[in-house]
XYZ file of C-alpha atoms in Angstrom:
275
model
C -8.748 -9.910 -0.573
C -5.576 -11.270 0.995
C -5.098 -10.249 4.627
C -1.652 -10.902 6.045
C -1.843 -12.845 9.328
C 1.254 -12.054 11.370
C 3.368 -14.728 13.051
C 4.656 -14.428 16.619
C 7.979 -13.205 15.230
C 6.215 -10.677 13.002
C 4.234 -9.386 15.965
C 7.410 -8.766 17.957
C 8.771 -6.703 15.066
C 5.540 -4.723 14.916
C 5.523 -4.124 18.668
C 8.922 -2.475 18.348
C 8.002 -0.394 15.286
C 4.748 0.821 16.802
C 6.302 1.704 20.158
C 8.976 3.712 18.339
C 6.302 5.539 16.312
C 4.543 6.481 19.539
C 7.816 7.623 21.104
C 8.304 10.097 18.252
C 5.047 11.744 19.318
C 6.164 11.655 22.970
C 9.320 13.499 21.941
C 7.451 16.116 19.896
C 4.805 16.926 22.500
C 6.729 19.683 24.389
C 7.512 21.463 21.120
C 3.863 21.899 20.103
C 3.259 25.430 21.354
C 2.386 28.893 20.119
C 5.100 30.258 17.821
C 6.584 26.936 16.734
C 6.333 26.180 13.014
C 5.225 22.836 11.689
C 8.384 22.726 9.588
C 10.423 22.873 12.799
C 8.344 20.023 14.254
C 9.031 18.046 11.086
C 12.773 18.701 11.373
C 12.807 17.638 15.020
C 10.957 14.432 14.164
C 13.280 13.604 11.286
C 16.397 14.105 13.409
C 14.943 12.039 16.260
C 14.000 9.146 13.974
C 17.319 9.046 12.166
C 19.805 9.994 14.873
C 18.197 8.665 18.062
C 15.981 5.766 17.037
C 17.716 4.530 13.920
C 14.372 4.500 12.096
C 13.282 6.413 9.019
C 10.086 8.127 7.995
C 7.615 6.216 5.846
C 6.086 9.428 4.500
C 9.228 11.217 3.278
C 9.274 10.643 -0.478
C 6.186 8.421 -0.325
C 4.531 8.478 -3.742
C 1.479 6.327 -4.432
C 0.247 6.261 -8.039
C -1.185 9.600 -9.123
C 0.371 11.575 -6.268
C 3.483 13.757 -6.081
C 6.199 12.555 -3.693
C 5.298 13.567 -0.134
C 7.916 16.123 0.985
C 8.027 15.704 4.786
C 8.734 13.221 7.574
C 5.254 13.545 9.077
C 1.838 15.090 8.433
C 0.657 18.181 10.334
C -3.060 18.824 9.823
C -4.295 22.070 11.404
C -7.830 23.152 12.250
C -9.985 22.474 9.158
C -7.329 20.288 7.515
C -8.646 16.729 7.652
C -5.437 14.893 6.772
C -2.103 14.971 4.903
C -1.256 18.536 5.863
C 2.289 19.397 4.770
C 4.569 21.148 7.307
C 5.375 24.799 6.512
C 6.893 27.963 7.991
C 3.698 29.400 9.469
C 3.919 29.665 13.298
C 1.246 28.001 15.407
C -1.306 30.422 16.841
C -3.091 30.260 20.188
C -6.011 27.850 19.910
C -4.796 26.001 16.810
C -5.600 22.294 16.900
C -3.306 19.957 15.041
C -3.031 16.301 14.201
C 0.517 14.965 13.947
C 0.668 11.680 12.032
C 3.908 9.696 12.234
C 4.878 6.445 10.543
C 8.335 4.981 11.094
C 10.148 2.138 9.360
C 12.564 0.101 11.479
C 15.853 -1.332 10.282
C 14.062 -4.693 10.094
C 11.494 -3.259 7.688
C 8.444 -3.036 9.965
C 6.089 -0.045 9.848
C 4.574 1.636 12.915
C 1.789 4.174 12.369
C -0.016 6.512 14.802
C -1.301 10.047 15.270
C -2.433 12.347 18.053
C -4.221 15.663 18.399
C -2.525 18.683 19.962
C -3.758 22.141 20.943
C -1.442 25.164 20.859
C -2.050 27.181 24.008
C -5.598 27.267 25.322
C -8.099 25.921 22.819
C -11.776 26.800 22.586
C -14.359 24.675 24.365
C -15.644 23.505 20.981
C -12.161 22.505 19.785
C -11.350 20.638 22.992
C -14.684 18.823 22.823
C -14.071 17.736 19.217
C -10.604 16.397 20.084
C -11.944 14.551 23.147
C -14.917 12.987 21.371
C -12.685 11.867 18.488
C -10.262 10.255 20.961
C -13.141 8.393 22.616
C -14.522 7.398 19.202
C -11.205 5.762 18.306
C -11.191 3.815 21.562
C -14.831 2.777 21.143
C -13.791 1.330 17.774
C -10.795 -0.411 19.322
C -13.047 -1.944 21.984
C -14.948 -3.836 19.266
C -11.807 -5.740 18.215
C -11.806 -9.440 19.045
C -11.735 -12.715 17.086
C -15.062 -13.346 15.369
C -16.087 -9.693 15.300
C -16.287 -7.942 11.957
C -14.832 -4.702 10.673
C -18.366 -3.370 10.245
C -18.741 -3.590 14.029
C -15.767 -1.234 14.429
C -17.044 1.305 11.915
C -20.607 1.210 13.217
C -19.539 1.845 16.814
C -17.424 4.838 15.800
C -20.119 6.315 13.560
C -22.908 5.895 16.122
C -20.842 7.541 18.858
C -19.576 10.471 16.758
C -22.918 11.239 15.139
C -24.616 10.883 18.528
C -22.535 13.851 19.679
C -23.473 15.938 16.644
C -20.306 15.331 14.638
C -19.763 13.681 11.257
C -17.414 10.942 10.059
C -15.224 11.391 6.976
C -15.929 8.536 4.532
C -13.181 8.941 1.934
C -10.264 7.900 4.164
C -9.949 4.848 6.349
C -7.674 2.739 8.495
C -5.599 -0.021 6.933
C -3.620 -3.157 7.490
C 0.070 -2.608 8.142
C 3.222 -4.680 8.490
C 6.174 -4.758 6.126
C 4.147 -2.435 3.902
C 2.711 0.965 4.777
C -0.768 0.054 3.562
C -2.053 -3.522 3.448
C -5.472 -5.116 3.438
C -7.957 -4.772 5.004
C -9.413 -1.303 4.698
C -10.894 -0.232 8.033
C -13.929 2.003 7.552
C -15.019 4.283 10.385
C -18.700 3.971 9.537
C -20.917 1.077 8.519
C -23.225 -1.702 9.634
C -22.540 -4.235 12.391
C -21.983 -7.822 11.314
C -20.614 -6.821 7.894
C -17.225 -6.838 6.170
C -14.192 -8.968 7.070
C -14.114 -11.242 10.103
C -11.348 -10.441 12.575
C -8.819 -13.193 13.242
C -5.833 -13.433 15.602
C -2.666 -12.077 14.007
C -4.356 -9.339 11.983
C -2.792 -5.896 12.503
C -4.430 -2.692 11.311
C -4.904 0.967 12.160
C -8.045 2.567 13.548
C -7.905 6.294 12.761
C -11.273 8.076 12.582
C -11.412 11.558 11.075
C -14.268 13.430 12.713
C -15.607 16.816 11.561
C -17.366 19.389 13.712
C -19.571 20.253 10.738
C -20.564 18.265 7.672
C -18.596 15.235 6.513
C -17.849 16.501 2.987
C -14.210 17.194 2.151
C -12.200 18.649 -0.711
C -8.610 19.030 -1.871
C -6.907 22.245 -0.837
C -4.540 24.141 -3.093
C -2.398 22.337 -5.627
C 0.060 20.371 -3.466
C -1.678 17.106 -4.332
C -2.046 16.050 -0.679
C -3.843 18.449 1.663
C -7.502 17.586 2.376
C -9.839 20.048 4.150
C -13.454 20.171 5.288
C -15.687 21.574 2.588
C -17.546 23.807 5.078
C -14.317 24.961 6.760
C -15.337 23.340 10.066
C -12.736 21.918 12.438
C -11.590 18.326 11.972
C -9.827 15.961 14.372
C -8.201 12.531 14.120
C -6.523 10.032 16.430
C -4.810 6.822 15.350
C -3.578 3.632 16.969
C -2.262 0.426 15.421
C -4.055 -2.615 16.838
C -3.333 -6.365 16.917
C -6.152 -8.909 17.066
C -5.191 -11.381 19.825
C -6.698 -14.758 20.767
C -8.951 -13.074 23.332
C -9.366 -9.494 22.130
C -6.876 -6.868 21.111
C -3.500 -5.332 21.875
C -2.805 -1.669 21.145
C 0.715 -1.626 19.743
C 1.235 2.151 19.537
C 1.468 2.826 23.258
C 4.462 4.372 25.001
C 5.303 6.219 28.204
C 3.842 9.485 26.939
C 0.636 8.141 25.389
C -2.544 9.893 26.546
C -4.363 7.879 29.250
C -6.982 5.482 27.965
C -10.611 6.503 28.631
C -12.306 5.235 31.780
C -14.743 3.119 29.756
C -11.987 0.959 28.253
C -12.075 -2.538 29.708
C -8.929 -3.858 31.322
C -6.570 -5.451 28.810
C -3.183 -6.813 29.690
C -1.593 -4.744 26.925
C -3.402 -1.440 27.434
C -1.420 1.051 29.468
C -3.225 2.888 32.256
């Protein structure tokens, strides 16, 4: 496995790309409400990236081997959709939960990747709890990041926390290295054993993006679009995602911006983590 260690110049490029990715979500936040369609959210995001930021979407036309070209500028995964939900013309209903996953490419060729959960109107207690626990699970994983730690430490911490609250962790999808390519090594599992897998070293950049189900962890493909993944038992699913840099002393979360949700109270003080 060849893991790309970023230089100081590379890291500056990634800081910009990741901040811009987060600012797309800041911009979209007021539009996530009952009656809005996910296709409209996709259009707003596309126009903002192209006309305001001067970035472009990494997902639009993205076509890994064996997949059809992805048709939208972001992913909108509602309720029991685990990931890769394609925007459509169906209006959001009261209580819908939705993950919006945005990846931008800057003019300099750097990729910034992040996602957040949203609730249309007033969500159920169960839905709000799932979104909150998944958010904390992501941050508990991030808190494991430091030189000398291993990726298994990240996955184990997330799995222990999520399962301790009665939820399950999707195994088939994972975080990933990122830089001048959308997906690089290493793969970042959200389950596992401490002290296993790759050792973390300064200059590594990767996403941490746990997908947590309210019911069982099993998933399946939905329909015939080649992308949409749902929970097999139709239970709700949630996901949050940040892109993280391994620093000399710990970590830096790159996908933070003015509108990012506040970090949990348990997160230790880091110079780069916004309050």
